[in-house]
PDB file of C-alpha atoms and ligand atoms in Angstrom:
ATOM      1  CA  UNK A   1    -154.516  27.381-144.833  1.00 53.00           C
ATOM      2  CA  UNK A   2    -152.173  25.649-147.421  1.00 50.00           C
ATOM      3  CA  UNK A   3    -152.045  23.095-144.357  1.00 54.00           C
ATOM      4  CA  UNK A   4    -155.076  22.794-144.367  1.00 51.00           C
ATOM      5  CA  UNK A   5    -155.750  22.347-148.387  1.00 49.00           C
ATOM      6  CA  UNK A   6    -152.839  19.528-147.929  1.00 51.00           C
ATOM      7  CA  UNK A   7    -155.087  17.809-145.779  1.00 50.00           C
ATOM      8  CA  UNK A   8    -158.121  17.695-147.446  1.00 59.00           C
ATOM      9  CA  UNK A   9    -156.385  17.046-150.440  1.00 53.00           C
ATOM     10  CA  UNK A  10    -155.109  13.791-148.764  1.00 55.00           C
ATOM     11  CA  UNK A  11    -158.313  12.560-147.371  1.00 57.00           C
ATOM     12  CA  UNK A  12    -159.595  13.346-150.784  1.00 53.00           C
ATOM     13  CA  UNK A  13    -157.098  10.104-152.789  1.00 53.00           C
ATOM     14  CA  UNK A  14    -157.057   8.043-149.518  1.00 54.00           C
ATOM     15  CA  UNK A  15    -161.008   7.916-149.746  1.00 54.00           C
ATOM     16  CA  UNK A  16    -160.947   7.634-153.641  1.00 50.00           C
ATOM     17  CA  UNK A  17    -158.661   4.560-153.162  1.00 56.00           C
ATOM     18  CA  UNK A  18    -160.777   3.244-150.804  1.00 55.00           C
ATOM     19  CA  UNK A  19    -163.610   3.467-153.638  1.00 55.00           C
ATOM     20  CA  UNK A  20    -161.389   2.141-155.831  1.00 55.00           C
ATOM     21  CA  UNK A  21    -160.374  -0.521-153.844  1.00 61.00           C
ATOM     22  CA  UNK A  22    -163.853  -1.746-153.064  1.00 60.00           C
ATOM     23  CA  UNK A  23    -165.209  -1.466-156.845  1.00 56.00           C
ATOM     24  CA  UNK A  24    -162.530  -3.753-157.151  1.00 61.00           C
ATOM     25  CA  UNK A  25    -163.308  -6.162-155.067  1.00 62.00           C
ATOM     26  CA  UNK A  26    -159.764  -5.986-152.991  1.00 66.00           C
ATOM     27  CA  UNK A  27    -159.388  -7.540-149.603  1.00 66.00           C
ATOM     28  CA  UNK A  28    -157.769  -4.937-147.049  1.00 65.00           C
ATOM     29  CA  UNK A  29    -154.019  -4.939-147.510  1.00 68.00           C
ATOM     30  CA  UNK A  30    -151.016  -3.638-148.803  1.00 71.00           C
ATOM     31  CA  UNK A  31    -151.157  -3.942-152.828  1.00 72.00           C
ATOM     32  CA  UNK A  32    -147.673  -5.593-153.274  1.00 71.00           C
ATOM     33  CA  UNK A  33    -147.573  -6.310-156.876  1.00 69.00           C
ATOM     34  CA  UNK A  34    -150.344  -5.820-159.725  1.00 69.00           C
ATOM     35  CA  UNK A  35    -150.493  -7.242-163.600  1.00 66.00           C
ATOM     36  CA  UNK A  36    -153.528  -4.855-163.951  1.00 58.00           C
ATOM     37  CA  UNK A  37    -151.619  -1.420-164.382  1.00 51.00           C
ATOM     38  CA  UNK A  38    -151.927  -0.089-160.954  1.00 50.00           C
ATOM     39  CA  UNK A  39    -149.665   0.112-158.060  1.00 55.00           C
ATOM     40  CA  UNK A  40    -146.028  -1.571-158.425  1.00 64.00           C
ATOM     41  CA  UNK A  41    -145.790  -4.266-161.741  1.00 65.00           C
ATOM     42  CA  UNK A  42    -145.658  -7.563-161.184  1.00 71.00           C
ATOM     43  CA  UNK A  43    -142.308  -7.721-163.644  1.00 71.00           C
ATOM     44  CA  UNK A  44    -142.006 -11.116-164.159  1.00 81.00           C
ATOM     45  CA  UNK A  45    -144.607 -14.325-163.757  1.00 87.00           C
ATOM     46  CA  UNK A  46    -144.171 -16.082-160.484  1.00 90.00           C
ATOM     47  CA  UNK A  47    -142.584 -20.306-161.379  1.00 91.00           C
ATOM     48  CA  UNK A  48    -142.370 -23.173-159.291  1.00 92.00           C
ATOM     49  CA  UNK A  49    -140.197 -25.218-161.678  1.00 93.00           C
ATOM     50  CA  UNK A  50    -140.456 -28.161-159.823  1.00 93.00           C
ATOM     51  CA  UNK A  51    -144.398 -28.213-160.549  1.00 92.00           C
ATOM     52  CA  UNK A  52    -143.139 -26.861-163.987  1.00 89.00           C
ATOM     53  CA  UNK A  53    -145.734 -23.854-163.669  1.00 91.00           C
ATOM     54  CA  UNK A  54    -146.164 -20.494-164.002  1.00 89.00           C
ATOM     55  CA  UNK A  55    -148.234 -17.420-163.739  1.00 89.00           C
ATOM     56  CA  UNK A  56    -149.143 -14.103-162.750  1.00 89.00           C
ATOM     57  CA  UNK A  57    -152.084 -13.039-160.700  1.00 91.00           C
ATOM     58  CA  UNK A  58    -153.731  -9.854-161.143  1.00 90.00           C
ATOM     59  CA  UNK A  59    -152.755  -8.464-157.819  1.00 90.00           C
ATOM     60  CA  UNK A  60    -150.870  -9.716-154.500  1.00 92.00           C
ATOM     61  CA  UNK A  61    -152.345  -8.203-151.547  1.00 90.00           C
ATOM     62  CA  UNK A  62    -149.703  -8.414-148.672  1.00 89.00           C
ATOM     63  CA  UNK A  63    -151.798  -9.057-145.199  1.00 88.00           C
ATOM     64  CA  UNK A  64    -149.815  -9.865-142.356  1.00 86.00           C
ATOM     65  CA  UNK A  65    -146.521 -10.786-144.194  1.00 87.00           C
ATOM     66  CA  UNK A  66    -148.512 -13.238-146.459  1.00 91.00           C
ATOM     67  CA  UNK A  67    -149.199 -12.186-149.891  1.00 93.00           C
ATOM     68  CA  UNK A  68    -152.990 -13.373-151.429  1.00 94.00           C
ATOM     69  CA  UNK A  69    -153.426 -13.771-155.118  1.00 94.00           C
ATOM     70  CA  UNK A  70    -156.753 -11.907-156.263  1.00 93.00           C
ATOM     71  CA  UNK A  71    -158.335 -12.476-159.623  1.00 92.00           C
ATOM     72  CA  UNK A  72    -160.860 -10.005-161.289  1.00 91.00           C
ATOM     73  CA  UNK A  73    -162.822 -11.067-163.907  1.00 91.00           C
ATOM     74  CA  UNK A  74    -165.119  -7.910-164.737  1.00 89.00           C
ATOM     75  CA  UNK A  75    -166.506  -9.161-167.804  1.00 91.00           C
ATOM     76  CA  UNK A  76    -167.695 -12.451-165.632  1.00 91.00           C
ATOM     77  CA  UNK A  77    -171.413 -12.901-163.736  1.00 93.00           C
ATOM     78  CA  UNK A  78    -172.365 -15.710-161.576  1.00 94.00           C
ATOM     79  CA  UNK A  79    -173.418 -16.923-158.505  1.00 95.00           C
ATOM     80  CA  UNK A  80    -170.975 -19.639-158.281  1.00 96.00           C
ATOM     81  CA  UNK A  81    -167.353 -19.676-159.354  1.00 95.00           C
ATOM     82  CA  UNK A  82    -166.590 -21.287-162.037  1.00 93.00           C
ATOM     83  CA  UNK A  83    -164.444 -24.540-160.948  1.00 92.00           C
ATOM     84  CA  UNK A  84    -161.450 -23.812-163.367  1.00 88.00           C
ATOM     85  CA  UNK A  85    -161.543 -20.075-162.082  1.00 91.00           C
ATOM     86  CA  UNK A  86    -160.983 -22.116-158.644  1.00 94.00           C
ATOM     87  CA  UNK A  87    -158.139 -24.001-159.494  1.00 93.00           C
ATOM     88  CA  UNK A  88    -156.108 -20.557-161.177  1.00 92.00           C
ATOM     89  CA  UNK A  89    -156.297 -19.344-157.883  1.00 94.00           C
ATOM     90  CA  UNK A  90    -154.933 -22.648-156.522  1.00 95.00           C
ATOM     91  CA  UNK A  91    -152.287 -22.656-158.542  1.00 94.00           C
ATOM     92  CA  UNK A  92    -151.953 -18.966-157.637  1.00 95.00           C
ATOM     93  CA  UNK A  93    -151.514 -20.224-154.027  1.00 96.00           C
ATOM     94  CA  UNK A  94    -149.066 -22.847-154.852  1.00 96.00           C
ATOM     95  CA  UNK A  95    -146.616 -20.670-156.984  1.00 95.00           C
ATOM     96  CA  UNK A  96    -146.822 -18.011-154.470  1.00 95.00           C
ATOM     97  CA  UNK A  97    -145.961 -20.969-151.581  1.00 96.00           C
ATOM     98  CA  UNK A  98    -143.205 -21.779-154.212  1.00 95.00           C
ATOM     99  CA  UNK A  99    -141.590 -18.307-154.364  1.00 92.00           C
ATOM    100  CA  UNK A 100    -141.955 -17.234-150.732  1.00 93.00           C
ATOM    101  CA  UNK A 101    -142.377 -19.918-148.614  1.00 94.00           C
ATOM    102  CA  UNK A 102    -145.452 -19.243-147.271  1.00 95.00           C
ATOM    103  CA  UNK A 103    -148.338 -20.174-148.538  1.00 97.00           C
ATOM    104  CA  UNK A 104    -151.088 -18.187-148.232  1.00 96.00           C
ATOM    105  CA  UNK A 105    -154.219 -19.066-146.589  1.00 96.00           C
ATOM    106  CA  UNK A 106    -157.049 -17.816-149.149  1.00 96.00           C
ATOM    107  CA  UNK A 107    -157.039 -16.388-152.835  1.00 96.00           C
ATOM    108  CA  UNK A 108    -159.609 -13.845-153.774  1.00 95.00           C
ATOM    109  CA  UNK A 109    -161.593 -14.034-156.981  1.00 94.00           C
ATOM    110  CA  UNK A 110    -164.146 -11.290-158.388  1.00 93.00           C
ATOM    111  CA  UNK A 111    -166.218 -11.369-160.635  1.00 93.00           C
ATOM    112  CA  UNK A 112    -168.448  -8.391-162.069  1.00 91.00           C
ATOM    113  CA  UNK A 113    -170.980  -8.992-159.706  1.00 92.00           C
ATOM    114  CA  UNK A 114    -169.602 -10.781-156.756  1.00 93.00           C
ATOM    115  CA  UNK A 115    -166.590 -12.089-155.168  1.00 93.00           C
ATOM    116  CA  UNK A 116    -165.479 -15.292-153.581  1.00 96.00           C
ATOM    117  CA  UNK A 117    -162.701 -16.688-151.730  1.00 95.00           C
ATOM    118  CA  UNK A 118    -160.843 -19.609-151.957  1.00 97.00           C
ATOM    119  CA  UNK A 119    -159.452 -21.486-148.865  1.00 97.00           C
ATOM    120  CA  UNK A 120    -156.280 -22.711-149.828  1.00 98.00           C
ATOM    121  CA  UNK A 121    -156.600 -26.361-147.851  1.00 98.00           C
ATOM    122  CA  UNK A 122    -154.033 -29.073-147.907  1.00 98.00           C
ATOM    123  CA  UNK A 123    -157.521 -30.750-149.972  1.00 98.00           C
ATOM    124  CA  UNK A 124    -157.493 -28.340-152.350  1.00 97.00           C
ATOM    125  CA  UNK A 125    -153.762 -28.031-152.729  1.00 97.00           C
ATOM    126  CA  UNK A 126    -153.805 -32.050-153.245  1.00 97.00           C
ATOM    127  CA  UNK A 127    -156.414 -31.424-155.880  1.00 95.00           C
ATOM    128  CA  UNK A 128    -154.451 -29.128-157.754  1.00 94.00           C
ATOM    129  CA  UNK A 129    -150.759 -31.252-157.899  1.00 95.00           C
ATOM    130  CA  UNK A 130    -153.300 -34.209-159.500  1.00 94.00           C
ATOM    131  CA  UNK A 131    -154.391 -31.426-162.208  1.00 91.00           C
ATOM    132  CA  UNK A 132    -151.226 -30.654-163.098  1.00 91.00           C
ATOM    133  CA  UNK A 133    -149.878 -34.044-163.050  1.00 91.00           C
ATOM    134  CA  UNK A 134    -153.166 -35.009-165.112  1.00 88.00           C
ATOM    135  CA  UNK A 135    -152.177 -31.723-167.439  1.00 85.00           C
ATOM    136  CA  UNK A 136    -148.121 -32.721-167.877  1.00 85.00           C
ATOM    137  CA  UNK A 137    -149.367 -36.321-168.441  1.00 86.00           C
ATOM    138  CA  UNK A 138    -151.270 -35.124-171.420  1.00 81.00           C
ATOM    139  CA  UNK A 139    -148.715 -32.333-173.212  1.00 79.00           C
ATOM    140  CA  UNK A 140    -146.366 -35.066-172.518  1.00 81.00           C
ATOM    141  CA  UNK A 141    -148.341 -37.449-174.413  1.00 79.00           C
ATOM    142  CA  UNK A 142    -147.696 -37.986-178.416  1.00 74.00           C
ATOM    143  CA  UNK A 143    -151.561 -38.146-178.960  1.00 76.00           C
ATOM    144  CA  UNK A 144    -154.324 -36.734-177.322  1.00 76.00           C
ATOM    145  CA  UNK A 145    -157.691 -36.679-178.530  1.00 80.00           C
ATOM    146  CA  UNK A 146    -159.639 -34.099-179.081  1.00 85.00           C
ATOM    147  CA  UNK A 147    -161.942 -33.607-176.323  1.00 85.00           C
ATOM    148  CA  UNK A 148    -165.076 -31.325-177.849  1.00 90.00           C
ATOM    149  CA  UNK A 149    -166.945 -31.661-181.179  1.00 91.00           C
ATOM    150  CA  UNK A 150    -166.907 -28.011-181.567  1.00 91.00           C
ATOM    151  CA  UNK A 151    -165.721 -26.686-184.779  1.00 91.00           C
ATOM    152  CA  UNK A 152    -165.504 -22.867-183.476  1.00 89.00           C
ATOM    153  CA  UNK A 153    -162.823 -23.925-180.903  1.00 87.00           C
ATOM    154  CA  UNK A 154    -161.085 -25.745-183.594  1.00 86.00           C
ATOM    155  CA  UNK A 155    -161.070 -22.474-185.963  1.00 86.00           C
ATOM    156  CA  UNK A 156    -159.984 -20.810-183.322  1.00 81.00           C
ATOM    157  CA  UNK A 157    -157.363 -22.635-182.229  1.00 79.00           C
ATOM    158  CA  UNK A 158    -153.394 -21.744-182.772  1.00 74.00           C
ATOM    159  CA  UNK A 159    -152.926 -25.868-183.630  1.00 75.00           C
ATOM    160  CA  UNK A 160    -155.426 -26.576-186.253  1.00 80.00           C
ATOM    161  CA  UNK A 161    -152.456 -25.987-188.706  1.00 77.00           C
ATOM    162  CA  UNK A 162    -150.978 -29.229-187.533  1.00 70.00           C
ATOM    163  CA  UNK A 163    -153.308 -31.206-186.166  1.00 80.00           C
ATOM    164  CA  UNK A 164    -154.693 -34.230-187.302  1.00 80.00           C
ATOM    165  CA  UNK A 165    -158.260 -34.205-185.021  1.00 84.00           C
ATOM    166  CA  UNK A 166    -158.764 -30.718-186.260  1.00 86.00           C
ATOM    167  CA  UNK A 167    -162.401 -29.836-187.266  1.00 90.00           C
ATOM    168  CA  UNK A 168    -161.598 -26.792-189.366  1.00 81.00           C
ATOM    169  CA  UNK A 169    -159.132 -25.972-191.752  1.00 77.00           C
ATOM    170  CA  UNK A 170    -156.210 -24.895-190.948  1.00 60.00           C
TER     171      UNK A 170
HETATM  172  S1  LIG B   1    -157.437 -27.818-183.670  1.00 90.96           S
HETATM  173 FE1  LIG B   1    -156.879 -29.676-182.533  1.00 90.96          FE
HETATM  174  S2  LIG B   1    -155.864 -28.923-180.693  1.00 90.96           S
HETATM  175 FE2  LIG B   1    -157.004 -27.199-181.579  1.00 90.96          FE
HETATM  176  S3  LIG B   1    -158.994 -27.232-180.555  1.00 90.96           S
HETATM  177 FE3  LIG B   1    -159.230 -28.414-182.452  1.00 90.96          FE
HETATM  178  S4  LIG B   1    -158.821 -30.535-181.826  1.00 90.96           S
HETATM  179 FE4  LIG B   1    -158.049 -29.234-180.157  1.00 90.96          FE
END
C-alpha cells in the first residue's frame, strides 16, 4: 500500500514537471544550470575573456553532453524573434563554446506565446564576433554619438549625469 502511495506520488511530480517543463517552453534534457530559481544555480556568469564577454542564460539544458542556452521572455509576444533577442542567444552559444569546448548546435528562445530556435551556424557565429567587435569598437571610443532622439531613454539612462549628448537632465 505505502508502495503503492510512493508510486503514485512519483508519477504525480514527474508529470507536474513535465507540465512545467512544457509551460516553459524547455527542450527535452537534463536542466544543468538555471538563473531563473529552479533546479541547480547558475553561480557565476559564464566569460570568454578573449571575446571580453559575459553572461548568464536562463537555463542550460544538457542534451547529449552538449549544454543549450534557453531564454524565456514571458512578458514578450511575437511572431518573429526579435533580432537582438537572436544575437543573446548567439552570444549564449559562443560563451558556452568558450567554457566547455563544445559549442552547442541550437539555443532556445521563448517567448509568452511561442518559441524559436536558433541554429548556431559558423554564419551566425561570424555575425556575432563582428557585433562585438562593432560593440568594443564603440565603448572603446572617446565619443560616440547618441544614436536616438528620444528623451525618455535619455531620462532613463544611468549616463545622463555625465554626458554631453544627453536630452534630459541629469
Ligand atoms: S544620456 Fe547619453 S548615453 Fe544615455 S541614452 Fe541619452 S544620449 Fe545615450
Amino acid at each position: 500500500m505505502l508502495g503503492a502511495i510512493v508510486l503514485s506520488l512519483a508519477a504525480l511530480f514527474l508529470a507536474l514537471a513535465l507540465v512545467l517543463r512544457q509551460r516553459a517552453g524547455l527542450p527535452w534534457g537534463r536542466i544543468a544550470a538555471t538563473d531563473v530559481g529552479v533546479g541547480r544555480p547558475l553561480e557565476r556568469p559564464l566569460v570568454a575573456a578573449r571575446y571580453r564577454l559575459t553572461g548568464k542564460p536562463d537555463y542550460l539544458i544538457e542534451r547529449g553532453g552538449v549544454l543549450i542556452p534557453v531564454e524565456v521572455k514571458p512578458g514578450r509576444q511575437a511572431l518573429q524573434p526579435y533580432d537582438a533577442d537572436l544575437m543573446q542567444l548567439a552570444a549564449y552559444c559562443l560563451l558556452v563554446e568558450e567554457t566547455t569546448g563544445r559549442a552547442p548546435p541550437y539555443a532556445v528562445l521563448r517567448y509568452a506565446n511561442a518559441t524559436f530556435r536558433l541554429e548556431y551556424r559558423p554564419d551566425v557565429r561570424r555575425r556575432l564576433l563582428a557585433l562585438i567587435a562593432d560593440m568594443h569598437a564603440l565603448l572603446d571610443a572617446d565619443d560616440v554619438a547618441r544614436s536616438h532622439d528620444d528623451p525618455r531613454r535619455c531620462a532613463a539612462c544611468g549616463f545622463r549625469g555625465v554626458c554631453d549628448d544627453a536630452l534630459a537632465d541629469g
